[in-house]
C-alpha cells in the first residue's frame, strides 16, 4: 500500500544528529535540511512557561549537574508512576533555566556544540517557524508534544490552556494551520479537541518487541508499564493499553477526537527472531489500512541511523523507503537529511511505476 500524498518529514527534536536537541539552532538546521515540521517537546517551568525539553527532568540534556548554584535543586518526583531523581524544569523559573546550556545526550553524535545554546520557550519556537519557509517555500509547520500533562497538572501547572493561548496568538486555530499536536495521554487531546481545530495526533507505544514479533504492553509480570498504556487511563482504572489502538474499535475511538496516530515503528512493521537466531522483518500489519479507513494519518517514530533493524540494504534510507511503501503519511526522524533523501527516492520510484 502506498499513500496518495507526499509523506511529511518531521524533524524530531530538531536536527539532533548535528546539534543538541530542542535548541533554536537545531530547529533552524532542520529547516535548512528540508524538514516540513519541527518538533518541540513541551514541559513547564515553575512560573508557568512552556519550554522545549524532551522530559521534565534535564540532567542529560543540559549542564545543570555541573552548576553549583543549582546543586540543591536535585529532587525526587513521580512521573507516570515511576520515581525519578533528577533536576526538574518545574523547580526552575524561566530566568534560571535561561542560564543553563544544552548538551547532546547521544555520546556518538557531535559534542562540539555542547554548553553553547539556550533552552528555548515555545513562544520563541513559534516565532522561528513563522519567520521561516520550507525548501519548497511553504510555511514551516510545528509539531509540539505535550509531555506528561497529568504530572504537570498534579504540580499545579496545567498545560493545555496556556498551550491553546499560544496557538490563538499565533493565529493557528484551524484545521489547515501548519500544526499537529501530539500526546501519549488521551484526556489532554480530548480537551484540546473541544477548543481548537488544529490537527491532533494520538501517540502510542509498547514495552518491547517479543521474539515472535508481537508487542508487549505491560511488564513481564503483567503489571503497568508507562510505555504500554496511557497514564491517564491507568490512574482512571481504564485497563485499555495502547494495543487497543491497533483494533478497528480503537481506530473508531481515535477518530472521535484526533486526526491521526503516531505509533512506534513496530506497530506497522515488526521483526522476529527466526529459528537460526537471526532477526527477520515481518510483513506490514494492517495498521495503516485501518487508520486510513477512518481518515487517520499515520506518523511513526523514531527513525535514526543508529537503529538499523529495519534496513533492507546497507543504506539508512532503505528503512524510510520501506515505511513509505507501507503507506505512512510522515516520519519522525533524527536525521532530517536522510529522511528527505529517502522521500525523494520513494517519490521518484513511485512516479516511474
Tab-separated table of C-alpha atoms in Angstrom:
chain	number	residue	atom	x	y	z
A	1	UNK	CA	0.000	0.000	0.000
A	2	UNK	CA	1.249	3.492	-0.848
A	3	UNK	CA	-0.129	6.868	0.196
A	4	UNK	CA	-1.561	9.204	-2.427
A	5	UNK	CA	0.130	12.200	-0.826
A	6	UNK	CA	3.784	13.014	-0.295
A	7	UNK	CA	4.799	11.994	3.260
A	8	UNK	CA	5.887	14.779	5.592
A	9	UNK	CA	9.296	14.876	7.270
A	10	UNK	CA	9.165	15.813	10.958
A	11	UNK	CA	12.462	16.946	12.482
A	12	UNK	CA	12.411	15.002	15.741
A	13	UNK	CA	13.612	17.423	18.439
A	14	UNK	CA	15.251	19.461	15.662
A	15	UNK	CA	18.387	18.410	13.790
A	16	UNK	CA	19.535	16.460	16.822
A	17	UNK	CA	22.009	14.348	14.870
A	18	UNK	CA	24.036	17.571	14.497
A	19	UNK	CA	23.095	19.978	17.297
A	20	UNK	CA	21.863	19.373	20.840
A	21	UNK	CA	18.151	18.601	20.800
A	22	UNK	CA	15.459	21.218	21.338
A	23	UNK	CA	17.514	24.302	20.537
A	24	UNK	CA	16.638	27.111	18.141
A	25	UNK	CA	19.860	26.370	16.291
A	26	UNK	CA	18.824	22.723	15.870
A	27	UNK	CA	15.394	23.681	14.574
A	28	UNK	CA	16.928	26.170	12.122
A	29	UNK	CA	19.303	23.499	10.815
A	30	UNK	CA	16.451	21.019	10.373
A	31	UNK	CA	14.562	23.580	8.284
A	32	UNK	CA	17.676	24.100	6.147
A	33	UNK	CA	17.909	20.337	5.638
A	34	UNK	CA	14.353	20.155	4.313
A	35	UNK	CA	12.056	19.448	7.247
A	36	UNK	CA	8.362	20.194	6.805
A	37	UNK	CA	7.718	20.300	10.559
A	38	UNK	CA	9.888	20.924	13.600
A	39	UNK	CA	9.032	19.027	16.769
A	40	UNK	CA	9.313	20.649	20.206
A	41	UNK	CA	8.513	18.540	23.273
A	42	UNK	CA	6.918	20.862	25.807
A	43	UNK	CA	7.278	20.949	29.585
A	44	UNK	CA	6.505	23.728	32.048
A	45	UNK	CA	8.629	25.911	34.286
A	46	UNK	CA	7.927	26.805	37.905
A	47	UNK	CA	6.480	30.137	36.749
A	48	UNK	CA	4.218	28.543	34.155
A	49	UNK	CA	6.160	28.980	30.902
A	50	UNK	CA	6.177	26.284	28.216
A	51	UNK	CA	9.722	25.380	27.183
A	52	UNK	CA	11.233	22.697	24.973
A	53	UNK	CA	12.793	19.688	26.692
A	54	UNK	CA	12.293	16.004	25.938
A	55	UNK	CA	11.403	15.264	29.552
A	56	UNK	CA	10.570	17.339	32.630
A	57	UNK	CA	13.988	16.335	34.040
A	58	UNK	CA	17.123	17.699	32.406
A	59	UNK	CA	20.419	16.259	33.686
A	60	UNK	CA	21.185	14.501	30.369
A	61	UNK	CA	20.291	17.394	28.068
A	62	UNK	CA	21.768	20.394	29.919
A	63	UNK	CA	24.765	21.356	32.052
A	64	UNK	CA	22.613	21.605	35.198
A	65	UNK	CA	24.523	18.875	37.067
A	66	UNK	CA	27.708	20.975	36.804
A	67	UNK	CA	26.097	24.151	38.088
A	68	UNK	CA	26.964	24.579	41.763
A	69	UNK	CA	24.246	27.166	42.313
A	70	UNK	CA	21.605	24.552	41.463
A	71	UNK	CA	23.095	21.626	43.371
A	72	UNK	CA	20.244	21.630	45.898
A	73	UNK	CA	17.553	21.566	43.204
A	74	UNK	CA	18.056	17.854	42.589
A	75	UNK	CA	14.993	16.057	43.894
A	76	UNK	CA	12.762	13.017	43.501
A	77	UNK	CA	9.394	13.181	41.781
A	78	UNK	CA	6.962	10.589	40.442
A	79	UNK	CA	6.498	10.739	36.656
A	80	UNK	CA	3.805	8.442	35.262
A	81	UNK	CA	4.073	6.214	38.319
A	82	UNK	CA	7.884	5.979	38.230
A	83	UNK	CA	10.138	7.601	40.857
A	84	UNK	CA	12.863	9.705	39.226
A	85	UNK	CA	15.649	11.596	40.973
A	86	UNK	CA	16.946	14.473	38.856
A	87	UNK	CA	16.712	18.202	38.228
A	88	UNK	CA	13.176	19.094	37.130
A	89	UNK	CA	12.162	22.024	34.940
A	90	UNK	CA	9.222	22.635	37.284
A	91	UNK	CA	11.690	23.593	40.039
A	92	UNK	CA	13.199	26.401	37.951
A	93	UNK	CA	11.893	29.759	36.803
A	94	UNK	CA	12.359	30.660	33.156
A	95	UNK	CA	15.044	33.176	34.109
A	96	UNK	CA	17.001	30.444	35.876
A	97	UNK	CA	16.551	27.974	33.033
A	98	UNK	CA	17.885	30.522	30.562
A	99	UNK	CA	21.238	30.410	32.373
A	100	UNK	CA	21.595	26.699	31.543
A	101	UNK	CA	23.060	25.416	28.295
A	102	UNK	CA	22.029	22.454	26.158
A	103	UNK	CA	24.043	19.262	25.720
A	104	UNK	CA	23.993	16.397	23.241
A	105	UNK	CA	22.787	13.279	25.118
A	106	UNK	CA	23.934	10.848	22.390
A	107	UNK	CA	27.632	10.113	23.082
A	108	UNK	CA	28.442	9.156	19.460
A	109	UNK	CA	26.856	12.276	17.988
A	110	UNK	CA	28.714	15.625	17.672
A	111	UNK	CA	29.650	17.080	21.044
A	112	UNK	CA	31.328	20.308	19.920
A	113	UNK	CA	28.140	22.337	20.303
A	114	UNK	CA	27.621	21.477	23.972
A	115	UNK	CA	27.221	24.234	26.574
A	116	UNK	CA	26.515	26.939	23.977
A	117	UNK	CA	22.784	27.100	23.253
A	118	UNK	CA	19.863	28.137	25.464
A	119	UNK	CA	16.660	26.283	26.254
A	120	UNK	CA	14.022	27.877	24.003
A	121	UNK	CA	10.500	28.796	25.010
A	122	UNK	CA	7.542	27.620	22.951
A	123	UNK	CA	6.894	31.254	22.061
A	124	UNK	CA	10.391	31.547	20.589
A	125	UNK	CA	9.912	28.359	18.573
A	126	UNK	CA	6.597	29.583	17.165
A	127	UNK	CA	8.268	32.846	16.183
A	128	UNK	CA	11.069	30.960	14.407
A	129	UNK	CA	8.586	28.837	12.481
A	130	UNK	CA	6.502	31.844	11.428
A	131	UNK	CA	9.621	33.637	10.167
A	132	UNK	CA	10.824	30.615	8.156
A	133	UNK	CA	9.924	28.765	4.968
A	134	UNK	CA	10.492	25.164	3.951
A	135	UNK	CA	12.731	24.360	0.983
A	136	UNK	CA	9.618	24.265	-1.187
A	137	UNK	CA	8.561	27.722	0.007
A	138	UNK	CA	5.725	26.617	2.267
A	139	UNK	CA	5.211	27.717	5.885
A	140	UNK	CA	7.285	25.717	8.353
A	141	UNK	CA	4.995	23.591	10.480
A	142	UNK	CA	5.280	22.880	14.185
A	143	UNK	CA	4.547	19.503	15.747
A	144	UNK	CA	4.592	20.064	19.530
A	145	UNK	CA	4.110	17.302	22.080
A	146	UNK	CA	2.556	17.949	25.471
A	147	UNK	CA	4.769	15.900	27.790
A	148	UNK	CA	3.258	14.224	30.846
A	149	UNK	CA	0.229	16.536	31.271
A	150	UNK	CA	-1.057	14.649	34.343
A	151	UNK	CA	2.332	15.084	36.035
A	152	UNK	CA	2.217	18.824	35.386
A	153	UNK	CA	-1.420	19.124	36.447
A	154	UNK	CA	-0.629	17.430	39.754
A	155	UNK	CA	2.062	20.071	40.326
A	156	UNK	CA	-0.485	22.827	39.783
A	157	UNK	CA	0.909	23.545	36.312
A	158	UNK	CA	-1.818	22.558	33.841
A	159	UNK	CA	-0.530	22.848	30.282
A	160	UNK	CA	-3.489	22.796	27.928
A	161	UNK	CA	-4.959	26.295	28.314
A	162	UNK	CA	-1.570	28.017	28.141
A	163	UNK	CA	-0.791	25.999	25.050
A	164	UNK	CA	-4.096	26.993	23.458
A	165	UNK	CA	-3.332	30.636	24.224
A	166	UNK	CA	-0.093	30.382	22.229
A	167	UNK	CA	-1.948	28.921	19.253
A	168	UNK	CA	-4.511	31.740	19.361
A	169	UNK	CA	-1.801	34.417	19.494
A	170	UNK	CA	-0.078	32.771	16.524
A	171	UNK	CA	-3.338	32.675	14.587
A	172	UNK	CA	-3.162	28.892	14.359
A	173	UNK	CA	-6.618	27.651	15.285
A	174	UNK	CA	-7.965	25.956	12.144
A	175	UNK	CA	-7.509	22.519	10.599
A	176	UNK	CA	-5.381	23.936	7.784
A	177	UNK	CA	-2.921	25.617	10.175
A	178	UNK	CA	0.645	24.243	9.881
A	179	UNK	CA	0.256	22.490	13.232
A	180	UNK	CA	0.000	18.958	14.568
A	181	UNK	CA	-0.287	18.454	18.339
A	182	UNK	CA	0.712	15.112	19.836
A	183	UNK	CA	0.387	13.468	23.219
A	184	UNK	CA	0.573	9.985	24.748
A	185	UNK	CA	-2.233	10.806	27.175
A	186	UNK	CA	-5.786	10.753	25.844
A	187	UNK	CA	-7.627	13.260	28.046
A	188	UNK	CA	-5.394	16.162	27.005
A	189	UNK	CA	-6.099	15.576	23.330
A	190	UNK	CA	-9.811	15.244	24.022
A	191	UNK	CA	-9.696	18.553	25.882
A	192	UNK	CA	-7.824	20.278	23.059
A	193	UNK	CA	-10.313	18.888	20.562
A	194	UNK	CA	-13.066	20.875	22.295
A	195	UNK	CA	-11.282	24.212	21.981
A	196	UNK	CA	-9.204	24.121	18.790
A	197	UNK	CA	-9.494	22.763	15.269
A	198	UNK	CA	-5.767	22.166	14.714
A	199	UNK	CA	-4.758	18.611	13.871
A	200	UNK	CA	-4.271	16.246	16.834
A	201	UNK	CA	-2.208	13.056	16.951
A	202	UNK	CA	-2.550	10.224	19.470
A	203	UNK	CA	0.881	8.779	20.250
A	204	UNK	CA	1.080	5.084	21.092
A	205	UNK	CA	3.890	2.873	22.302
A	206	UNK	CA	4.726	-0.550	23.682
A	207	UNK	CA	7.027	-2.025	26.291
A	208	UNK	CA	9.066	-4.130	23.877
A	209	UNK	CA	9.064	-6.406	20.824
A	210	UNK	CA	8.904	-10.072	21.796
A	211	UNK	CA	10.862	-12.790	19.981
A	212	UNK	CA	7.883	-13.714	17.818
A	213	UNK	CA	7.423	-10.102	16.713
A	214	UNK	CA	4.372	-9.331	18.838
A	215	UNK	CA	4.390	-6.288	21.085
A	216	UNK	CA	4.186	-6.337	24.870
A	217	UNK	CA	2.194	-3.622	26.639
A	218	UNK	CA	2.940	-4.406	30.291
A	219	UNK	CA	5.914	-5.508	32.337
A	220	UNK	CA	6.758	-9.207	32.037
A	221	UNK	CA	4.698	-9.902	35.166
A	222	UNK	CA	1.649	-8.203	33.658
A	223	UNK	CA	1.902	-5.048	35.757
A	224	UNK	CA	1.533	-1.487	34.494
A	225	UNK	CA	4.303	-0.022	32.380
A	226	UNK	CA	4.027	3.607	31.210
A	227	UNK	CA	5.465	2.666	27.817
A	228	UNK	CA	2.455	0.487	27.072
A	229	UNK	CA	-0.571	2.333	28.452
A	230	UNK	CA	-1.750	5.961	28.623
A	231	UNK	CA	-1.061	7.177	32.149
A	232	UNK	CA	-4.425	8.898	32.375
A	233	UNK	CA	-6.079	5.552	31.542
A	234	UNK	CA	-4.059	3.849	34.274
A	235	UNK	CA	-4.996	6.304	37.031
A	236	UNK	CA	-8.645	6.124	35.934
A	237	UNK	CA	-8.519	2.311	36.217
A	238	UNK	CA	-9.146	2.007	32.493
A	239	UNK	CA	-7.499	-1.287	31.508
A	240	UNK	CA	-7.054	-0.433	27.820
A	241	UNK	CA	-3.421	-0.419	26.734
A	242	UNK	CA	-2.027	1.040	23.524
A	243	UNK	CA	-2.845	-2.296	21.906
A	244	UNK	CA	-6.456	-1.084	21.834
A	245	UNK	CA	-5.422	1.454	19.205
A	246	UNK	CA	-4.446	-1.295	16.766
A	247	UNK	CA	-8.045	-2.527	16.542
A	248	UNK	CA	-10.919	-1.255	14.445
A	249	UNK	CA	-12.693	-0.223	17.641
A	250	UNK	CA	-9.598	1.710	18.667
A	251	UNK	CA	-9.391	3.453	15.311
A	252	UNK	CA	-13.058	4.474	15.565
A	253	UNK	CA	-12.397	5.832	19.058
A	254	UNK	CA	-9.346	7.798	17.911
A	255	UNK	CA	-11.333	9.407	15.113
A	256	UNK	CA	-13.729	10.920	17.681
A	257	UNK	CA	-11.043	13.314	18.961
A	258	UNK	CA	-7.888	13.095	16.835
A	259	UNK	CA	-6.711	13.298	13.240
A	260	UNK	CA	-4.121	10.587	13.341
A	261	UNK	CA	-1.815	8.259	15.224
A	262	UNK	CA	1.883	8.418	16.000
A	263	UNK	CA	2.866	4.756	16.518
A	264	UNK	CA	6.205	3.248	17.431
A	265	UNK	CA	7.580	1.698	14.228
A	266	UNK	CA	6.877	-1.988	15.014
A	267	UNK	CA	3.144	-1.314	15.122
A	268	UNK	CA	3.492	-1.073	11.342
A	269	UNK	CA	6.437	-3.366	10.576
A	270	UNK	CA	7.725	-5.614	13.335
A	271	UNK	CA	10.545	-8.152	13.415
A	272	UNK	CA	11.022	-11.583	14.924
A	273	UNK	CA	13.894	-13.875	15.794
A	274	UNK	CA	13.912	-16.828	13.386
A	275	UNK	CA	14.960	-20.424	14.047
A	276	UNK	CA	18.579	-19.551	13.297
A	277	UNK	CA	18.561	-16.827	15.928
A	278	UNK	CA	18.649	-14.046	13.349
A	279	UNK	CA	16.321	-11.070	13.141
A	280	UNK	CA	13.739	-11.210	10.370
A	281	UNK	CA	11.427	-8.413	9.262
A	282	UNK	CA	7.734	-9.269	9.202
A	283	UNK	CA	5.227	-8.132	6.551
A	284	UNK	CA	3.436	-4.850	7.260
A	285	UNK	CA	0.472	-5.115	9.617
A	286	UNK	CA	-2.995	-3.775	8.785
A	287	UNK	CA	-2.372	-0.709	10.982
A	288	UNK	CA	-2.042	1.789	8.115
A	289	UNK	CA	-5.008	0.286	6.281
A	290	UNK	CA	-7.273	0.575	9.334
A	291	UNK	CA	-6.100	4.095	10.139
A	292	UNK	CA	-6.720	5.304	6.605
A	293	UNK	CA	-10.128	3.620	6.639
A	294	UNK	CA	-11.085	6.092	9.372
A	295	UNK	CA	-9.282	9.039	7.722
A	296	UNK	CA	-6.474	8.987	10.276
A	297	UNK	CA	-2.907	9.986	9.408
A	298	UNK	CA	-0.051	7.679	10.432
A	299	UNK	CA	3.279	9.233	11.507
A	300	UNK	CA	5.581	6.571	13.020
A	301	UNK	CA	8.590	7.264	15.272
A	302	UNK	CA	11.624	7.333	15.518
A	303	UNK	CA	13.937	6.948	12.525
A	304	UNK	CA	17.628	7.004	13.423
A	305	UNK	CA	20.802	5.961	11.619
A	306	UNK	CA	21.893	4.185	14.799
A	307	UNK	CA	18.885	1.837	14.587
A	308	UNK	CA	19.475	-0.481	11.608
A	309	UNK	CA	16.943	-3.211	12.388
A	310	UNK	CA	14.536	-2.098	9.659
A	311	UNK	CA	17.050	-1.594	6.846
A	312	UNK	CA	16.602	-3.685	3.729
A	313	UNK	CA	20.116	-2.860	2.499
A	314	UNK	CA	23.169	-1.019	3.802
A	315	UNK	CA	21.647	2.431	3.171
A	316	UNK	CA	19.891	4.177	6.076
A	317	UNK	CA	17.376	5.472	3.515
A	318	UNK	CA	16.125	1.920	2.921
A	319	UNK	CA	14.296	1.907	6.253
A	320	UNK	CA	12.312	5.013	5.363
A	321	UNK	CA	11.557	3.662	1.886
A	322	UNK	CA	10.148	0.500	3.461
A	323	UNK	CA	7.720	2.511	5.589
A	324	UNK	CA	6.822	4.893	2.756
A	325	UNK	CA	5.930	1.825	0.703
A	326	UNK	CA	3.729	0.662	3.588
A	327	UNK	CA	1.728	3.869	3.191
A	328	UNK	CA	2.706	6.046	6.146
A	329	UNK	CA	1.879	9.748	5.912
A	330	UNK	CA	5.043	11.049	7.551
A	331	UNK	CA	8.031	10.123	9.705
A	332	UNK	CA	9.709	11.427	12.846
A	333	UNK	CA	13.427	11.477	12.108
A	334	UNK	CA	16.602	12.419	13.973
A	335	UNK	CA	18.336	12.647	10.575
A	336	UNK	CA	16.303	15.125	8.529
A	337	UNK	CA	18.629	14.969	5.519
A	338	UNK	CA	18.340	11.177	5.278
A	339	UNK	CA	14.550	11.321	5.568
A	340	UNK	CA	14.353	13.925	2.807
A	341	UNK	CA	16.647	11.881	0.563
A	342	UNK	CA	14.621	8.718	1.173
A	343	UNK	CA	11.386	10.538	0.376
A	344	UNK	CA	12.885	11.783	-2.887
A	345	UNK	CA	13.885	8.219	-3.789
A	346	UNK	CA	10.415	6.940	-2.955
A	347	UNK	CA	8.624	9.656	-4.907
A	348	UNK	CA	10.873	9.108	-7.917
A	349	UNK	CA	10.261	5.372	-7.859
A	350	UNK	CA	6.524	5.848	-7.426
A	351	UNK	CA	6.371	8.274	-10.359
A	352	UNK	CA	8.084	5.703	-12.587
A	353	UNK	CA	5.582	2.975	-11.761
